[in-house]
Amino acid sequence: MATCSTGCAPAVRLCQRLNRLKTLDGDMMATSLKRCLSTLDLTLMGVGGMVGSGLYVLTGTVAKDTAGPAVIISFVFAGIASLLAAFCYAEFGARIPKTGSAYMFTYVSVGEVWAFLIGWNVILENMIGGAAVARAWSGYLDSIFNHAIQNFTETHIMQWNVPFLAHYPDLLAAGILVFASVFISFGVQVSSYLNHIFSTISMGVIAFILVFGFVLADPANWSQEQGGFAPYGMSGILAGSATCFYAFVGFDVIASSSEEAKNPQKAVPIATAISLGLAATAYILVSCVLTLIVPWRTLDPNSALADAFFRRGYSWAGIVVAVGSICAMNTVLLCNLFSLPRIVYAMAEDGLFFSIFARVNPVTKVPVNAILVFGILMACMALIFDLEALVQFLSIGTLLAYTFVAASVIVLRFQPEKNNSKDTTTTSPNVNAEVSPAPSESQTITEDSEEPKQYESFSDKLQLVERQKTRERRGVGHLKAYWEPYLDRLLGDCEPGEVVAFCVMTLIVSSVSLCAVLEFGNEQLQFPVWCFTMLLVIFTLAYVLSLALIWIHEPQRNNQTFQVPLVPLTPGASILFNVFLMMKLSLLTWIRFTVWIAIGLLVYFGYGIWHSKEGLRELQPKDMAARYVVLPSGSLVETVQSVQPDGQVVTSAHQISSSAAPTAAEAAGKR
């Protein structure tokens, strides 16, 4: 047994290092960045992050290739999934107003390695998002000039026919990203002011599209002669939802900006709700207009809205739409370039990423190194990859981040509050103070809000102890009082939050299994009916039972900041929805994702785990702890314990004469 314990010790220590949690400072509002963003700034930033190339390009791409006019329903499903995720982001952004978004939320609730992988994927998400928007921006500008830029590049510069790459290098898209990166480095107020201008123009153009588009609408374009409303069926609608999810990924820029908000506790939830509502309404109405103006089979995926007006004979309207799309895409570019460096900065600040990215410019108060380096990397991606490959790869990282954030909400909601190490101080006992005498047989006890009551009998004392025990067990993470008589023997010995953490893990596993059976059970795996039904019943019961076990525990109740309603149902539904959409993505997307995760693990084990500030904090000597023991001889024995970095405990004891010792001894003698 000793040999096994010795051999398993390194593995146990490694697991502890991988799953250590981030310790937050006592003052959440303290930051080296500049708090200057209002609720309006955050709202426009969220709208700008969501309403861009998704509105002007993605609607046409999904309508033509995946869902047909039923792209409207695809956006509804994607909007619901995004709403569930947005609730989770809003709670974390208000409760933990620190930059880093999903990375930070996972770090404080789940563990370090998971936080790094989420942050690693969010970095890729923002890089791909910015590159995809730059490609769409270039395509729309090119459409105004009848594709003259593309023809010139292919004829006079170069073109290639390489799988998974674009047909030609998009120099215009790369150039705009480099220019925007330089502009973003001037400071957050400059970025916010520019975002206001572009967002206002974009919303005005969207209003024009809706009014003029419904005037030109022809219901015959949804008829059976044109293929019908849902030519690809429910499968196409759900597959379209997985891609349409890309349209709503921009709302997490609000959570990423919480460290620069003036009042994040109120501004983050309000801005998230308003911006997501406006974006979802715009996507649904614009996709409806687009498929009613022209037949969905004839849409141009690169510039669907502008091309639709051109083909109806309103070239001037097409130019207005193209200009509006460029302004909208500029806001998305700004939001991606705004959010990405701050996530990199948060990871570098925690020691998990290269320290050069943690430097903040003393004048502009922004991480300039992260902005310029990752802006250039984003420009390189826009140079060589096409839009479709970028969009498909983007969705999986976003869905994974949303899944972990939803799981983190459940874990943190049922975890007791922990005191920060920085706030913990060693208090020396007052040796001159009198030691309280032991309680006598008859003593008056005053409770929280009750009248003083005399406890004279032994049975009364037993009832008091039992009531105090029940009250203690109703703390956060414990079983609710109603369920204690039934489940106390089974779950009563578990630590607070331990059962919930296990149930969250079961929730994720059962969601993955259930969605995998639904997606692959009949076609790819060809399960017989009885086997398919049995697996569905088993995984559904596991999912429901996990939610029920979480629900019977006491959650935290915080009225000071926004909290997700109907926990654990809301984040549990978000997990299931996100996992199902991930299952709809292609095998090639999963292969690319696996390669990126492998690269991230190399970075973490090669650098992050050795430079983690939480790891360095664990190596620091901990505070001395002192205990005083009263001896009958009338002296105090002080026992001092010091926890060393290697885990050894050094104990020393010495006697201290005290004027209070006789009093203590007398009290002990009376007992």
XYZ file of C-alpha atoms in Angstrom:
671
model
C 0.000 0.000 0.000
C 2.848 2.367 0.851
C 4.556 1.551 -2.436
C 1.372 2.311 -4.335
C 0.942 5.594 -2.498
C 4.510 6.596 -3.242
C 4.177 5.680 -6.905
C 0.868 7.505 -7.307
C 2.056 10.684 -5.577
C 3.516 12.328 -8.731
C 0.319 11.652 -10.666
C -1.777 13.082 -7.831
C 0.390 16.210 -7.667
C 0.120 16.619 -11.443
C -3.672 16.386 -11.290
C -3.730 18.971 -8.526
C -1.587 21.323 -10.606
C -3.779 20.858 -13.668
C -6.987 21.546 -11.757
C -5.901 24.380 -9.464
C -8.227 27.365 -9.424
C -7.418 31.029 -9.854
C -7.351 33.132 -6.699
C -9.085 36.459 -7.203
C -7.999 39.633 -5.437
C -10.297 41.163 -2.860
C -10.862 44.340 -4.885
C -12.517 43.220 -8.122
C -12.512 46.724 -9.572
C -8.732 47.125 -9.336
C -7.098 46.955 -12.768
C -4.148 48.253 -14.759
C -6.524 48.953 -17.661
C -8.737 52.045 -17.931
C -12.382 51.859 -16.805
C -14.162 54.217 -19.184
C -16.904 52.228 -20.992
C -20.587 52.956 -20.317
C -23.627 50.713 -20.868
C -24.199 52.327 -24.283
C -20.585 51.675 -25.253
C -20.884 48.005 -24.324
C -24.247 47.646 -26.087
C -22.973 49.108 -29.342
C -19.867 46.991 -29.014
C -22.018 43.878 -28.673
C -24.205 44.847 -31.650
C -21.115 45.626 -33.681
C -19.576 42.284 -32.767
C -22.641 40.325 -33.919
C -24.069 42.280 -36.857
C -21.450 42.156 -39.595
C -20.413 39.629 -42.183
C -22.902 37.169 -40.685
C -25.748 39.437 -41.749
C -24.438 40.357 -45.199
C -22.728 37.084 -46.178
C -23.752 34.205 -43.921
C -27.466 34.593 -44.598
C -26.917 34.001 -48.305
C -24.424 31.158 -47.791
C -26.662 29.144 -45.447
C -29.823 29.852 -47.453
C -28.303 28.637 -50.720
C -26.258 25.649 -49.559
C -27.788 24.390 -46.303
C -31.331 25.409 -45.323
C -33.072 27.374 -48.088
C -35.619 29.978 -46.898
C -35.797 27.987 -43.641
C -32.591 29.794 -42.711
C -35.027 31.907 -40.692
C -35.668 28.943 -38.375
C -31.939 28.214 -38.280
C -31.322 31.710 -36.949
C -34.115 31.254 -34.396
C -32.495 28.052 -33.056
C -29.043 29.610 -33.052
C -30.429 32.682 -31.293
C -32.006 30.559 -28.552
C -28.752 28.691 -27.998
C -26.894 31.993 -27.904
C -29.405 33.422 -25.415
C -28.789 30.559 -23.005
C -25.052 31.092 -23.320
C -25.454 34.877 -23.033
C -27.163 34.462 -19.635
C -24.095 32.584 -18.368
C -21.682 35.173 -19.748
C -23.729 37.996 -18.233
C -23.603 36.463 -14.757
C -19.854 35.933 -14.891
C -19.168 39.322 -16.448
C -21.085 41.064 -13.655
C -19.735 38.880 -10.864
C -16.105 38.736 -12.019
C -15.427 41.999 -13.919
C -12.062 40.848 -15.247
C -10.911 40.591 -18.836
C -10.498 37.141 -20.328
C -14.132 36.139 -20.879
C -14.622 32.341 -21.008
C -10.986 31.730 -20.058
C -11.315 33.648 -16.794
C -14.697 32.113 -15.948
C -13.344 28.590 -16.398
C -10.176 29.346 -14.424
C -12.025 30.433 -11.272
C -14.447 27.495 -11.248
C -13.193 24.416 -13.159
C -9.398 24.351 -13.319
C -6.220 25.663 -14.909
C -5.667 23.288 -17.825
C -9.310 23.558 -18.891
C -9.120 27.342 -18.671
C -6.005 27.362 -20.831
C -7.633 25.188 -23.490
C -10.731 27.385 -23.505
C -8.588 30.496 -23.765
C -6.553 28.850 -26.505
C -9.739 28.165 -28.459
C -11.123 31.643 -27.841
C -7.896 33.053 -29.282
C -8.400 30.952 -32.402
C -12.080 31.941 -32.477
C -11.245 35.637 -32.551
C -8.429 35.183 -35.068
C -10.657 33.234 -37.441
C -13.559 35.609 -36.841
C -11.469 38.625 -37.736
C -9.975 36.901 -40.774
C -13.415 35.783 -41.990
C -14.826 39.282 -41.604
C -11.857 40.751 -43.474
C -12.432 38.296 -46.350
C -16.124 39.212 -46.440
C -15.254 42.929 -46.255
C -12.919 42.538 -49.212
C -15.515 40.573 -51.206
C -18.197 43.210 -50.696
C -15.899 46.043 -51.667
C -14.823 44.011 -54.688
C -18.469 43.503 -55.700
C -18.957 47.273 -55.943
C -16.224 47.372 -58.597
C -17.537 44.285 -60.419
C -14.809 41.999 -58.964
C -12.030 44.061 -60.532
C -9.751 43.542 -57.505
C -10.027 39.751 -57.651
C -9.441 39.688 -61.420
C -6.388 41.913 -61.122
C -4.904 39.783 -58.324
C -5.408 36.495 -60.167
C -4.066 37.895 -63.455
C -1.116 40.032 -62.400
C -0.055 38.814 -58.956
C -0.730 35.109 -58.361
C -3.319 32.394 -57.825
C -3.154 28.840 -56.578
C -5.281 25.694 -56.502
C -4.341 24.256 -53.111
C -6.933 22.276 -51.102
C -8.427 24.116 -48.092
C -6.957 27.443 -49.235
C -8.408 30.384 -51.153
C -7.917 30.618 -54.927
C -5.891 33.807 -54.618
C -4.176 35.818 -51.866
C -6.516 38.487 -50.536
C -4.103 41.374 -50.090
C -6.922 43.819 -49.412
C -8.248 41.803 -46.455
C -4.772 41.442 -44.976
C -4.082 45.145 -45.406
C -7.245 46.275 -43.645
C -6.440 44.047 -40.664
C -2.948 45.478 -40.289
C -4.321 49.027 -40.553
C -7.069 48.334 -37.991
C -4.578 46.759 -35.569
C -2.462 49.901 -35.594
C -5.574 52.016 -35.048
C -6.803 49.861 -32.127
C -3.478 50.329 -30.329
C -4.266 54.036 -29.801
C -6.592 53.235 -26.899
C -10.019 51.977 -25.893
C -11.762 55.353 -26.156
C -10.622 55.787 -29.760
C -11.887 52.295 -30.595
C -15.223 52.939 -28.869
C -15.760 56.257 -30.658
C -15.053 54.707 -34.059
C -17.356 51.791 -33.232
C -20.190 54.243 -32.472
C -19.881 55.796 -35.916
C -19.821 52.517 -37.839
C -22.612 50.952 -35.730
C -24.932 53.917 -36.336
C -24.403 53.749 -40.101
C -24.875 49.967 -40.079
C -28.187 50.114 -38.197
C -29.445 52.778 -40.566
C -28.638 50.575 -43.574
C -30.349 47.589 -41.936
C -33.504 49.666 -41.480
C -33.316 50.603 -45.174
C -32.901 46.931 -46.184
C -35.964 45.891 -44.207
C -38.252 48.649 -45.442
C -37.240 48.528 -49.105
C -36.836 44.747 -49.070
C -40.376 44.048 -47.893
C -41.645 46.388 -50.626
C -39.875 44.206 -53.228
C -40.800 40.898 -51.555
C -42.388 38.195 -53.707
C -44.022 35.291 -51.773
C -43.663 33.108 -54.886
C -39.975 32.686 -54.027
C -41.059 30.416 -51.159
C -43.374 28.324 -53.344
C -42.873 24.703 -54.306
C -41.877 25.738 -57.842
C -38.789 27.400 -56.340
C -38.026 24.482 -54.036
C -40.286 25.260 -51.090
C -39.613 26.824 -47.715
C -37.461 24.008 -46.267
C -35.958 22.129 -49.221
C -33.298 20.412 -47.079
C -35.673 19.384 -44.285
C -35.045 19.463 -40.555
C -31.526 18.137 -41.005
C -30.653 21.149 -43.149
C -32.235 23.523 -40.630
C -30.203 22.071 -37.747
C -27.008 22.031 -39.800
C -27.704 25.638 -40.721
C -28.129 26.461 -37.021
C -24.634 25.174 -36.300
C -23.217 27.535 -38.925
C -25.557 30.418 -38.041
C -24.235 30.222 -34.512
C -21.238 32.093 -35.900
C -23.445 35.142 -36.324
C -23.919 35.568 -32.564
C -20.424 34.902 -31.272
C -19.678 38.594 -30.909
C -21.625 39.128 -27.672
C -18.741 37.734 -25.604
C -16.837 40.945 -26.400
C -19.019 42.519 -23.697
C -17.727 40.096 -21.064
C -14.186 40.593 -22.355
C -14.604 44.356 -21.857
C -15.958 44.121 -18.295
C -12.588 45.110 -16.806
C -12.824 48.404 -18.696
C -16.483 49.119 -17.838
C -17.395 51.839 -15.353
C -20.152 49.817 -13.655
C -19.837 46.202 -14.862
C -22.375 44.810 -12.356
C -25.217 46.604 -14.161
C -23.765 47.414 -17.573
C -22.730 43.883 -18.603
C -26.141 42.133 -18.167
C -28.101 45.042 -19.681
C -25.763 45.413 -22.670
C -25.772 41.649 -23.305
C -29.574 41.394 -23.317
C -30.176 44.438 -25.516
C -27.440 43.688 -28.061
C -28.421 40.024 -28.451
C -32.092 40.952 -28.895
C -31.305 43.538 -31.562
C -28.947 41.195 -33.410
C -31.365 38.243 -33.412
C -34.206 40.445 -34.702
C -31.992 41.832 -37.463
C -30.835 38.380 -38.604
C -34.321 36.871 -38.715
C -35.905 39.795 -40.594
C -33.030 40.268 -43.052
C -32.913 36.545 -43.936
C -36.676 36.702 -44.508
C -36.283 39.717 -46.828
C -33.350 38.176 -48.698
C -35.150 34.946 -49.601
C -38.272 36.864 -50.640
C -36.505 39.333 -52.982
C -34.920 36.681 -55.244
C -35.123 32.865 -55.448
C -32.815 31.334 -52.841
C -31.104 29.097 -55.429
C -29.756 32.125 -57.302
C -28.133 33.852 -54.313
C -24.484 34.926 -54.531
C -22.802 33.599 -51.340
C -20.095 36.278 -51.381
C -22.403 39.333 -51.505
C -25.958 38.073 -51.235
C -27.831 41.219 -50.187
C -26.121 43.680 -52.529
C -26.376 41.238 -55.454
C -30.111 40.693 -54.772
C -30.849 44.418 -55.154
C -28.634 44.636 -58.256
C -30.588 41.823 -59.912
C -33.922 43.453 -59.133
C -32.734 46.526 -61.065
C -31.918 48.785 -58.122
C -28.180 49.198 -58.499
C -28.159 52.293 -56.279
C -29.723 50.241 -53.472
C -27.065 47.598 -53.974
C -24.375 50.235 -53.501
C -26.066 51.487 -50.311
C -26.173 47.930 -48.977
C -22.527 47.368 -49.896
C -21.474 50.545 -48.075
C -23.532 49.558 -45.038
C -22.036 46.084 -45.048
C -18.520 47.511 -45.082
C -19.371 49.711 -42.075
C -20.907 46.739 -40.249
C -17.886 44.586 -40.954
C -15.627 47.342 -39.686
C -17.383 47.136 -36.321
C -16.853 43.371 -36.204
C -13.191 43.828 -37.059
C -12.851 46.366 -34.280
C -14.554 44.042 -31.790
C -12.381 41.059 -32.725
C -9.226 43.116 -32.566
C -10.456 44.595 -29.275
C -11.352 41.274 -27.610
C -8.491 39.045 -28.793
C -5.556 40.978 -27.259
C -7.325 41.219 -23.915
C -7.788 37.455 -23.698
C -4.110 37.001 -24.577
C -3.275 39.650 -21.971
C -5.309 37.833 -19.281
C -3.556 34.527 -19.993
C -0.130 36.181 -20.010
C -0.955 38.059 -16.800
C -1.659 34.699 -15.120
C 1.633 33.280 -16.406
C 0.030 30.716 -18.723
C 1.139 32.523 -21.886
C 4.273 34.412 -22.856
C 4.898 37.340 -20.520
C 5.636 39.787 -23.350
C 1.891 39.931 -24.033
C 1.117 41.034 -20.456
C 2.717 44.439 -20.936
C 0.325 47.400 -20.992
C 1.296 50.646 -22.677
C 1.506 53.321 -19.936
C 0.000 56.008 -22.203
C -2.833 54.236 -24.045
C -3.522 51.658 -21.279
C -3.881 48.812 -23.800
C -1.766 45.652 -24.425
C -0.040 46.924 -27.572
C 2.210 43.889 -28.073
C -0.747 41.500 -28.126
C -2.699 43.782 -30.474
C 0.049 44.079 -33.088
C 1.307 40.474 -33.019
C -2.097 38.827 -33.233
C -3.357 41.431 -35.679
C -0.567 40.405 -38.047
C -1.337 36.695 -37.515
C -5.000 37.420 -38.274
C -3.946 39.209 -41.460
C -1.928 36.150 -42.549
C -4.982 33.915 -42.084
C -7.153 36.294 -44.119
C -4.513 36.278 -46.823
C -4.602 32.558 -47.578
C -7.858 30.977 -46.262
C -11.280 31.251 -47.876
C -14.425 32.345 -46.036
C -16.251 29.001 -45.899
C -13.368 27.103 -44.286
C -12.901 29.855 -41.729
C -16.576 29.968 -40.738
C -16.875 26.204 -40.256
C -13.765 26.076 -38.128
C -14.928 29.004 -36.024
C -18.157 27.480 -34.743
C -16.629 24.520 -32.901
C -14.352 26.618 -30.695
C -17.206 28.944 -29.843
C -19.551 26.105 -28.924
C -16.909 24.495 -26.717
C -16.293 27.781 -24.885
C -20.031 28.255 -24.347
C -20.317 24.713 -22.983
C -17.587 25.254 -20.407
C -18.982 28.621 -19.358
C -22.402 27.043 -18.770
C -20.794 24.253 -16.727
C -18.783 26.842 -14.778
C -21.982 28.695 -13.829
C -23.388 25.544 -12.224
C -20.153 24.676 -10.414
C -19.612 28.188 -9.063
C -23.266 28.656 -8.085
C -23.134 25.656 -5.731
C -19.645 26.275 -4.332
C -19.304 27.952 -0.921
C -17.561 31.306 -0.903
C -13.855 30.944 -0.214
C -11.689 33.542 1.457
C -8.857 34.815 -0.672
C -5.385 34.013 0.487
C -4.482 37.672 0.388
C -7.248 38.524 2.788
C -6.277 35.852 5.317
C -4.364 37.224 8.260
C -2.920 35.510 11.286
C -4.497 36.791 14.472
C -2.583 36.421 17.690
C -4.643 35.486 20.687
C -4.838 37.883 23.555
C -3.153 36.060 26.406
C -4.440 38.635 28.895
C -8.055 37.997 28.003
C -10.143 35.891 30.280
C -11.044 32.430 29.146
C -14.801 32.047 29.010
C -16.090 29.673 31.595
C -17.749 26.479 30.525
C -21.499 26.686 30.023
C -23.376 25.810 33.147
C -26.406 23.567 33.368
C -28.682 26.540 32.986
C -27.593 29.213 30.535
C -29.336 31.873 28.472
C -28.604 31.561 24.712
C -29.477 34.336 22.282
C -29.943 33.266 18.647
C -29.850 35.366 15.480
C -33.245 37.012 15.580
C -35.028 35.063 18.338
C -35.909 36.089 21.901
C -33.561 34.825 24.655
C -34.682 31.367 25.739
C -33.793 29.361 28.859
C -32.549 25.808 28.191
C -32.770 23.825 31.409
C -33.246 20.222 30.364
C -30.901 17.845 28.564
C -33.502 17.192 25.862
C -33.736 20.921 25.139
C -29.987 21.033 24.621
C -30.142 18.096 22.215
C -32.845 19.866 20.213
C -30.702 23.014 20.079
C -27.688 21.077 18.801
C -29.802 19.296 16.212
C -31.296 22.602 14.997
C -27.827 24.167 14.742
C -26.639 21.127 12.782
C -29.581 21.420 10.394
C -28.960 25.129 9.938
C -25.292 24.469 9.195
C -26.115 21.860 6.578
C -28.333 24.296 4.724
C -25.246 26.181 3.626
C -24.258 26.561 -0.019
C -23.514 23.201 -1.621
C -25.342 21.154 1.020
C -28.569 19.257 0.579
C -31.723 21.304 0.932
C -33.497 20.777 4.243
C -36.449 19.001 2.647
C -34.246 16.287 1.141
C -32.014 15.632 4.158
C -34.219 12.901 5.715
C -34.200 10.957 2.445
C -30.686 11.433 1.041
C -28.551 12.413 4.029
C -27.137 8.911 4.513
C -26.199 8.687 0.842
C -24.893 12.206 0.181
C -24.533 13.789 3.611
C -20.831 12.957 4.035
C -19.769 14.668 0.792
C -18.000 18.004 0.847
C -20.055 21.089 -0.153
C -20.248 21.264 -3.939
C -18.642 17.844 -4.457
C -21.845 16.132 -5.585
C -22.657 19.073 -7.875
C -19.233 18.930 -9.538
C -19.658 15.199 -10.177
C -23.162 15.787 -11.561
C -21.869 18.490 -13.918
C -19.344 16.011 -15.289
C -22.127 13.437 -15.706
C -24.280 16.107 -17.354
C -21.642 16.809 -20.002
C -20.917 13.112 -20.645
C -24.610 12.244 -20.933
C -25.199 15.219 -23.252
C -22.365 14.126 -25.551
C -23.588 10.520 -25.533
C -27.224 11.460 -26.137
C -26.389 13.805 -29.011
C -24.004 11.270 -30.554
C -26.730 8.605 -30.533
C -29.251 11.012 -32.052
C -26.853 12.132 -34.764
C -25.042 8.899 -35.671
C -27.126 6.055 -34.194
C -29.394 5.327 -37.165
C -27.283 6.219 -40.213
C -23.576 5.784 -39.496
C -23.688 3.223 -36.672
C -26.929 1.539 -37.854
C -28.142 0.533 -34.411
C -31.217 -1.720 -34.251
C -34.372 -0.036 -33.010
C -34.291 -1.621 -29.547
C -30.657 -0.645 -29.006
C -31.227 2.897 -30.281
C -34.238 3.339 -27.976
C -32.481 1.846 -24.957
C -29.466 4.140 -25.347
C -31.720 7.167 -25.708
C -33.584 6.236 -22.518
C -30.369 5.594 -20.536
C -28.617 8.825 -21.518
C -31.796 10.886 -21.115
C -32.312 9.506 -17.612
C -28.674 10.239 -16.754
C -29.091 13.814 -17.995
C -32.346 14.401 -16.081
C -31.054 12.712 -12.914
C -27.934 14.902 -12.960
C -30.072 18.036 -13.172
C -32.291 16.770 -10.342
C -29.348 16.006 -8.042
C -27.922 19.472 -8.663
C -31.282 21.096 -7.993
C -31.715 19.507 -4.536
C -28.605 21.323 -3.252
C -28.513 24.823 -1.835
C -27.241 27.462 -4.333
C -25.650 30.818 -3.683
C -28.077 33.704 -3.569
C -26.574 37.022 -4.575
C -28.925 39.929 -5.138
C -26.131 42.406 -5.844
C -25.313 41.152 -9.351
C -27.192 39.446 -12.179
C -27.755 35.698 -11.824
C -28.826 33.202 -14.460
C -32.492 32.246 -13.914
C -33.618 28.642 -13.445
C -30.257 27.137 -12.546
C -29.379 24.346 -13.310
C -32.019 24.079 -16.051
C -30.846 27.076 -18.120
C -27.104 26.240 -18.230
C -27.962 22.532 -18.562
C -30.066 23.268 -21.651
C -27.220 25.423 -22.988
C -24.786 22.520 -22.615
C -27.144 20.134 -24.443
C -27.833 22.627 -27.244
C -24.163 23.455 -27.745
C -23.084 19.824 -27.807
C -25.794 18.963 -30.330
C -24.687 21.772 -32.632
C -21.082 20.576 -32.327
C -22.196 17.142 -33.526
C -23.586 18.727 -36.696
C -20.166 20.010 -37.770
C -18.082 18.143 -40.337
C -15.370 15.576 -39.630
C -12.737 17.818 -41.188
C -13.629 20.561 -38.704
C -13.105 18.122 -35.824
C -9.731 17.086 -37.236
C -8.583 20.720 -37.447
C -9.867 21.299 -33.932
C -7.946 18.287 -32.584
C -4.721 19.535 -34.168
C -5.201 22.970 -32.599
C -5.860 21.405 -29.169
C -2.676 19.338 -29.494
C -0.680 22.491 -30.252
C -2.255 24.184 -27.245
C -1.282 21.311 -24.933
C 2.322 21.596 -26.133
C 2.297 25.297 -25.270
C 0.755 24.670 -21.860
C 3.062 21.837 -20.781
C 6.071 23.518 -22.344
C 5.513 26.963 -20.824
C 2.245 27.621 -18.999
C 2.379 24.994 -16.251
C 5.896 26.113 -15.241
C 5.177 29.861 -15.189
C 1.655 29.803 -13.721
C 1.308 32.435 -10.997
C -1.007 30.140 -9.085
C 1.763 27.545 -9.103
C 4.306 30.097 -7.925
C 1.920 31.161 -5.165
C 1.702 27.566 -3.967
C 5.504 27.439 -3.605
C 5.615 30.461 -1.306
C 5.878 29.740 2.455
C 2.519 30.006 4.095
C 1.700 32.033 7.208
C 2.605 30.778 10.643
C -0.290 29.366 12.631
C -0.272 29.437 16.450
C -2.332 27.489 18.960
C -2.425 27.995 22.731
C -3.069 25.079 25.046
C -3.970 25.694 28.718
C -2.195 23.426 31.182
C -3.255 22.866 34.815
C 0.102 24.214 35.957
C -1.041 27.703 35.077
C 0.955 28.287 31.901
C 0.178 28.466 28.200
C 1.862 26.223 25.663
C 2.182 27.820 22.217
C 2.376 25.361 19.316
C 3.594 26.892 16.052
C 3.072 25.132 12.721
C 4.702 26.330 9.504
C 3.830 24.720 6.189
C 6.939 24.527 4.046
C 6.959 24.435 0.181
C 7.750 20.699 0.165
C 4.709 19.955 2.283
C 6.616 19.231 5.527
C 5.261 20.594 8.759
C 7.693 22.030 11.265
C 6.326 22.185 14.784
C 7.804 23.880 17.806
C 6.429 24.447 21.274
C 7.375 26.617 24.193
C 5.737 27.778 27.347
C 4.590 31.295 27.998
C 3.773 32.507 31.442
C 0.548 34.403 31.529
C -1.331 36.388 34.081
C -4.477 34.840 32.680
C -3.255 31.303 33.288
C -4.619 30.941 36.843
C -7.988 32.065 35.639
C -7.864 29.552 32.812
C -6.779 26.801 35.161
C -9.587 27.613 37.543
C -12.044 27.456 34.680
C -10.628 24.099 33.623
C -10.893 22.834 37.205
C -14.517 23.848 37.415
C -15.250 21.871 34.276
